[in-house]
PDB file of C-alpha atoms and ligand atoms in Angstrom:
ATOM      1  CA  MET A   1     201.606  75.868   3.930  1.00  0.00           C
ATOM      2  CA  ILE A   2     199.685  78.413   5.982  1.00  0.00           C
ATOM      3  CA  PRO A   3     196.628  76.958   7.768  1.00  0.00           C
ATOM      4  CA  SER A   4     193.275  78.731   7.441  1.00  0.00           C
ATOM      5  CA  SER A   5     193.225  79.217  11.222  1.00  0.00           C
ATOM      6  CA  PHE A   6     196.052  81.735  10.759  1.00  0.00           C
ATOM      7  CA  PHE A   7     193.694  83.963   8.781  1.00  0.00           C
ATOM      8  CA  GLN A   8     190.602  83.344  10.880  1.00  0.00           C
ATOM      9  CA  GLU A   9     192.417  84.252  14.101  1.00  0.00           C
ATOM     10  CA  ARG A  10     193.328  87.602  12.541  1.00  0.00           C
ATOM     11  CA  GLY A  11     189.877  88.423  11.183  1.00  0.00           C
ATOM     12  CA  ILE A  12     191.031  87.989   7.589  1.00  0.00           C
ATOM     13  CA  SER A  13     188.252  87.020   5.171  1.00  0.00           C
ATOM     14  CA  THR A  14     189.909  87.609   1.804  1.00  0.00           C
ATOM     15  CA  LEU A  15     193.187  86.456   0.290  1.00  0.00           C
ATOM     16  CA  LEU A  16     194.772  88.258  -2.661  1.00  0.00           C
ATOM     17  CA  ILE A  17     197.306  85.807  -4.007  1.00  0.00           C
ATOM     18  CA  ASP A  18     200.081  86.451  -6.499  1.00  0.00           C
ATOM     19  CA  VAL A  19     200.190  83.964  -9.391  1.00  0.00           C
ATOM     20  CA  ASP A  20     203.688  83.577 -10.845  1.00  0.00           C
ATOM     21  CA  ASN A  21     206.072  81.832  -8.457  1.00  0.00           C
ATOM     22  CA  THR A  22     203.479  81.885  -5.680  1.00  0.00           C
ATOM     23  CA  LEU A  23     200.623  79.703  -6.974  1.00  0.00           C
ATOM     24  CA  THR A  24     202.615  78.238  -9.851  1.00  0.00           C
ATOM     25  CA  THR A  25     205.976  78.479 -11.556  1.00  0.00           C
ATOM     26  CA  ASP A  26     206.552  81.383 -13.925  1.00  0.00           C
ATOM     27  CA  ASN A  27     204.025  81.418 -16.787  1.00  0.00           C
ATOM     28  CA  ASN A  28     203.004  77.823 -16.065  1.00  0.00           C
ATOM     29  CA  PRO A  29     199.274  77.265 -16.670  1.00  0.00           C
ATOM     30  CA  VAL A  30     199.120  74.226 -14.366  1.00  0.00           C
ATOM     31  CA  PRO A  31     199.228  74.707 -10.592  1.00  0.00           C
ATOM     32  CA  HIS A  32     200.852  72.166  -8.299  1.00  0.00           C
ATOM     33  CA  GLY A  33     198.541  69.625  -6.605  1.00  0.00           C
ATOM     34  CA  GLU A  34     199.516  70.871  -3.153  1.00  0.00           C
ATOM     35  CA  VAL A  35     198.490  74.367  -4.152  1.00  0.00           C
ATOM     36  CA  LEU A  36     195.069  73.140  -5.265  1.00  0.00           C
ATOM     37  CA  ALA A  37     194.604  71.316  -1.965  1.00  0.00           C
ATOM     38  CA  TRP A  38     195.609  74.428  -0.027  1.00  0.00           C
ATOM     39  CA  LEU A  39     193.185  76.598  -1.997  1.00  0.00           C
ATOM     40  CA  ASP A  40     190.396  74.087  -1.374  1.00  0.00           C
ATOM     41  CA  ALA A  41     191.130  74.143   2.354  1.00  0.00           C
ATOM     42  CA  GLN A  42     190.969  77.950   2.472  1.00  0.00           C
ATOM     43  CA  ARG A  43     187.759  77.946   0.474  1.00  0.00           C
ATOM     44  CA  ALA A  44     186.222  75.314   2.763  1.00  0.00           C
ATOM     45  CA  ALA A  45     187.117  77.576   5.697  1.00  0.00           C
ATOM     46  CA  GLY A  46     185.046  80.339   4.097  1.00  0.00           C
ATOM     47  CA  LEU A  47     187.872  82.529   2.804  1.00  0.00           C
ATOM     48  CA  ARG A  48     187.358  84.534  -0.378  1.00  0.00           C
ATOM     49  CA  LEU A  49     190.184  83.918  -2.841  1.00  0.00           C
ATOM     50  CA  LEU A  50     191.469  86.173  -5.601  1.00  0.00           C
ATOM     51  CA  ALA A  51     194.435  85.880  -7.910  1.00  0.00           C
ATOM     52  CA  LEU A  52     196.344  89.191  -7.878  1.00  0.00           C
ATOM     53  CA  SER A  53     198.719  89.501 -10.810  1.00  0.00           C
ATOM     54  CA  ASN A  54     200.582  92.107 -12.799  1.00  0.00           C
ATOM     55  CA  ASN A  55     200.367  89.722 -15.699  1.00  0.00           C
ATOM     56  CA  ARG A  56     197.939  90.242 -18.582  1.00  0.00           C
ATOM     57  CA  ARG A  57     194.320  89.189 -18.425  1.00  0.00           C
ATOM     58  CA  GLU A  58     194.987  86.561 -21.135  1.00  0.00           C
ATOM     59  CA  ARG A  59     197.364  84.808 -18.757  1.00  0.00           C
ATOM     60  CA  VAL A  60     195.525  85.399 -15.498  1.00  0.00           C
ATOM     61  CA  ALA A  61     191.876  84.750 -16.479  1.00  0.00           C
ATOM     62  CA  PRO A  62     192.259  81.124 -17.669  1.00  0.00           C
ATOM     63  CA  PHE A  63     194.500  80.310 -14.721  1.00  0.00           C
ATOM     64  CA  ALA A  64     192.025  81.796 -12.249  1.00  0.00           C
ATOM     65  CA  ALA A  65     189.127  79.997 -13.948  1.00  0.00           C
ATOM     66  CA  ARG A  66     190.952  76.686 -13.677  1.00  0.00           C
ATOM     67  CA  LEU A  67     191.385  77.257  -9.938  1.00  0.00           C
ATOM     68  CA  GLY A  68     187.923  78.736  -9.403  1.00  0.00           C
ATOM     69  CA  LEU A  69     189.386  82.043  -8.275  1.00  0.00           C
ATOM     70  CA  GLU A  70     188.230  85.578  -8.808  1.00  0.00           C
ATOM     71  CA  TYR A  71     191.084  87.657 -10.190  1.00  0.00           C
ATOM     72  CA  ILE A  72     192.671  91.064 -10.572  1.00  0.00           C
ATOM     73  CA  ALA A  73     194.880  91.173 -13.686  1.00  0.00           C
ATOM     74  CA  GLY A  74     197.212  94.003 -14.717  1.00  0.00           C
ATOM     75  CA  ALA A  75     197.359  94.876 -11.039  1.00  0.00           C
ATOM     76  CA  ALA A  76     200.337  97.270 -11.393  1.00  0.00           C
ATOM     77  CA  LYS A  77     201.783  96.141  -8.074  1.00  0.00           C
ATOM     78  CA  PRO A  78     203.347  97.719  -6.042  1.00  0.00           C
ATOM     79  CA  LEU A  79     200.795 100.453  -6.692  1.00  0.00           C
ATOM     80  CA  PRO A  80     197.838  99.797  -4.401  1.00  0.00           C
ATOM     81  CA  ALA A  81     195.116 101.480  -6.513  1.00  0.00           C
ATOM     82  CA  LYS A  82     193.664  98.329  -8.082  1.00  0.00           C
ATOM     83  CA  VAL A  83     193.651  96.484  -4.776  1.00  0.00           C
ATOM     84  CA  ASN A  84     191.991  99.406  -3.028  1.00  0.00           C
ATOM     85  CA  ARG A  85     189.363  99.611  -5.746  1.00  0.00           C
ATOM     86  CA  ALA A  86     188.657  95.873  -5.678  1.00  0.00           C
ATOM     87  CA  LEU A  87     188.325  95.808  -1.886  1.00  0.00           C
ATOM     88  CA  LYS A  88     185.972  98.769  -1.966  1.00  0.00           C
ATOM     89  CA  LYS A  89     183.879  97.122  -4.676  1.00  0.00           C
ATOM     90  CA  MET A  90     183.660  93.906  -2.655  1.00  0.00           C
ATOM     91  CA  GLY A  91     182.860  95.818   0.537  1.00  0.00           C
ATOM     92  CA  ILE A  92     185.917  94.424   2.307  1.00  0.00           C
ATOM     93  CA  LEU A  93     187.976  96.457   4.777  1.00  0.00           C
ATOM     94  CA  LYS A  94     191.752  96.535   4.289  1.00  0.00           C
ATOM     95  CA  GLY A  95     192.174  94.876   7.680  1.00  0.00           C
ATOM     96  CA  GLU A  96     190.166  91.915   6.441  1.00  0.00           C
ATOM     97  CA  ALA A  97     192.430  91.228   3.458  1.00  0.00           C
ATOM     98  CA  ALA A  98     195.846  89.616   3.145  1.00  0.00           C
ATOM     99  CA  VAL A  99     198.199  89.953   0.180  1.00  0.00           C
ATOM    100  CA  ILE A 100     200.359  86.879  -0.417  1.00  0.00           C
ATOM    101  CA  GLY A 101     203.309  86.839  -2.812  1.00  0.00           C
ATOM    102  CA  ASP A 102     206.935  86.009  -3.467  1.00  0.00           C
ATOM    103  CA  GLN A 103     208.284  89.487  -4.174  1.00  0.00           C
ATOM    104  CA  LEU A 104     209.060  92.102  -1.581  1.00  0.00           C
ATOM    105  CA  PHE A 105     209.045  95.045  -3.988  1.00  0.00           C
ATOM    106  CA  THR A 106     205.819  94.187  -5.788  1.00  0.00           C
ATOM    107  CA  ASP A 107     203.508  91.951  -3.749  1.00  0.00           C
ATOM    108  CA  ILE A 108     204.478  92.894  -0.224  1.00  0.00           C
ATOM    109  CA  LEU A 109     204.953  96.586  -0.912  1.00  0.00           C
ATOM    110  CA  CYS A 110     201.564  96.653  -2.646  1.00  0.00           C
ATOM    111  CA  GLY A 111     199.909  94.968   0.328  1.00  0.00           C
ATOM    112  CA  ARG A 112     201.556  97.339   2.785  1.00  0.00           C
ATOM    113  CA  LEU A 113     200.585 100.405   0.779  1.00  0.00           C
ATOM    114  CA  ALA A 114     197.002  99.127   0.666  1.00  0.00           C
ATOM    115  CA  GLY A 115     197.074  98.621   4.441  1.00  0.00           C
ATOM    116  CA  CYS A 116     196.534  94.858   4.241  1.00  0.00           C
ATOM    117  CA  THR A 117     198.237  92.029   6.064  1.00  0.00           C
ATOM    118  CA  THR A 118     201.149  90.764   3.954  1.00  0.00           C
ATOM    119  CA  ILE A 119     202.709  87.348   3.658  1.00  0.00           C
ATOM    120  CA  LEU A 120     205.971  86.786   1.810  1.00  0.00           C
ATOM    121  CA  VAL A 121     206.386  83.264   0.473  1.00  0.00           C
ATOM    122  CA  GLU A 122     209.454  81.561  -0.927  1.00  0.00           C
ATOM    123  CA  PRO A 123     209.408  81.785  -4.740  1.00  0.00           C
ATOM    124  CA  MET A 124     208.624  78.426  -6.364  1.00  0.00           C
ATOM    125  CA  GLU A 125     211.495  78.833  -8.787  1.00  0.00           C
ATOM    126  CA  LEU A 126     214.228  81.412  -8.781  1.00  0.00           C
ATOM    127  CA  GLU A 127     214.104  83.249 -12.045  1.00  0.00           C
ATOM    128  CA  GLY A 128     217.581  83.643 -13.450  1.00  0.00           C
ATOM    129  CA  TYR A 129     216.870  86.330 -15.955  1.00  0.00           C
ATOM    130  CA  GLY A 130     216.053  89.985 -16.498  1.00  0.00           C
ATOM    131  CA  PHE A 131     215.786  92.439 -13.671  1.00  0.00           C
ATOM    132  CA  PHE A 132     215.114  89.698 -11.126  1.00  0.00           C
ATOM    133  CA  LYS A 133     218.859  89.180 -11.049  1.00  0.00           C
ATOM    134  CA  LEU A 134     219.198  92.638  -9.653  1.00  0.00           C
ATOM    135  CA  LYS A 135     216.226  92.499  -7.396  1.00  0.00           C
ATOM    136  CA  ARG A 136     216.771  89.183  -5.646  1.00  0.00           C
ATOM    137  CA  PRO A 137     220.115  90.060  -4.016  1.00  0.00           C
ATOM    138  CA  LEU A 138     218.598  93.336  -2.883  1.00  0.00           C
ATOM    139  CA  GLU A 139     215.669  91.500  -1.327  1.00  0.00           C
ATOM    140  CA  GLU A 140     218.077  89.107   0.344  1.00  0.00           C
ATOM    141  CA  ARG A 141     219.956  91.963   1.992  1.00  0.00           C
ATOM    142  CA  ILE A 142     216.784  93.540   3.288  1.00  0.00           C
ATOM    143  CA  LEU A 143     215.428  90.226   4.547  1.00  0.00           C
ATOM    144  CA  ARG A 144     218.705  89.421   6.278  1.00  0.00           C
ATOM    145  CA  ARG A 145     218.605  92.729   8.084  1.00  0.00           C
ATOM    146  CA  TYR A 146     214.952  92.207   9.005  1.00  0.00           C
ATOM    147  CA  ARG A 147     215.619  88.725  10.377  1.00  0.00           C
ATOM    148  CA  ALA A 148     218.605  89.997  12.330  1.00  0.00           C
ATOM    149  CA  ARG A 149     216.460  92.751  13.832  1.00  0.00           C
ATOM    150  CA  ARG A 150     213.763  90.295  14.825  1.00  0.00           C
ATOM    151  CA  LYS A 151     216.387  88.120  16.447  1.00  0.00           C
ATOM    152  CA  GLY A 152     217.722  91.115  18.314  1.00  0.00           C
ATOM    153  CA  ARG A 153     214.274  91.788  19.724  1.00  0.00           C
ATOM    154  CA  GLY A 154     214.001  88.207  20.871  1.00  0.00           C
ATOM    155  CA  LEU A 155     211.008  87.409  18.661  1.00  0.00           C
TER     156      LEU A 155
HETATM  157 MG1  LIG B   1     205.324  86.355  -8.183  1.00  0.00          MG
END
């Protein structure tokens, strides 16, 4: 679990957090207790919290309400347009926002395209269906290469 000091030290005021497999398991309406505690800690530290999901409003709105989060539904990640628009509307600079999610090609790419800080988290549950089957091994290869590069640089 990332401490709020991580964000504060980097001048980050706003967290855009993916829902499925980041805040909860896929399509599960009930978040884990640890997640609720983490959200409370970030909120207490003064961070602004939004759920950022490609899922439909009908799924995202009740979930966000339950957690006391603002939300962006139908986000069309990895396209950054909705994130850009939301940040502009809130008067928040891209450098002050972090995008957190479990998928490299949606969450992280979206955050990078929007110019935000990005944080890749381990998915809560590995989905064993649909196009994820294709995507996960691809992510693994890219992550392995990235980790190897970091190692090579002595980081
Ligand atoms: Mg996800």
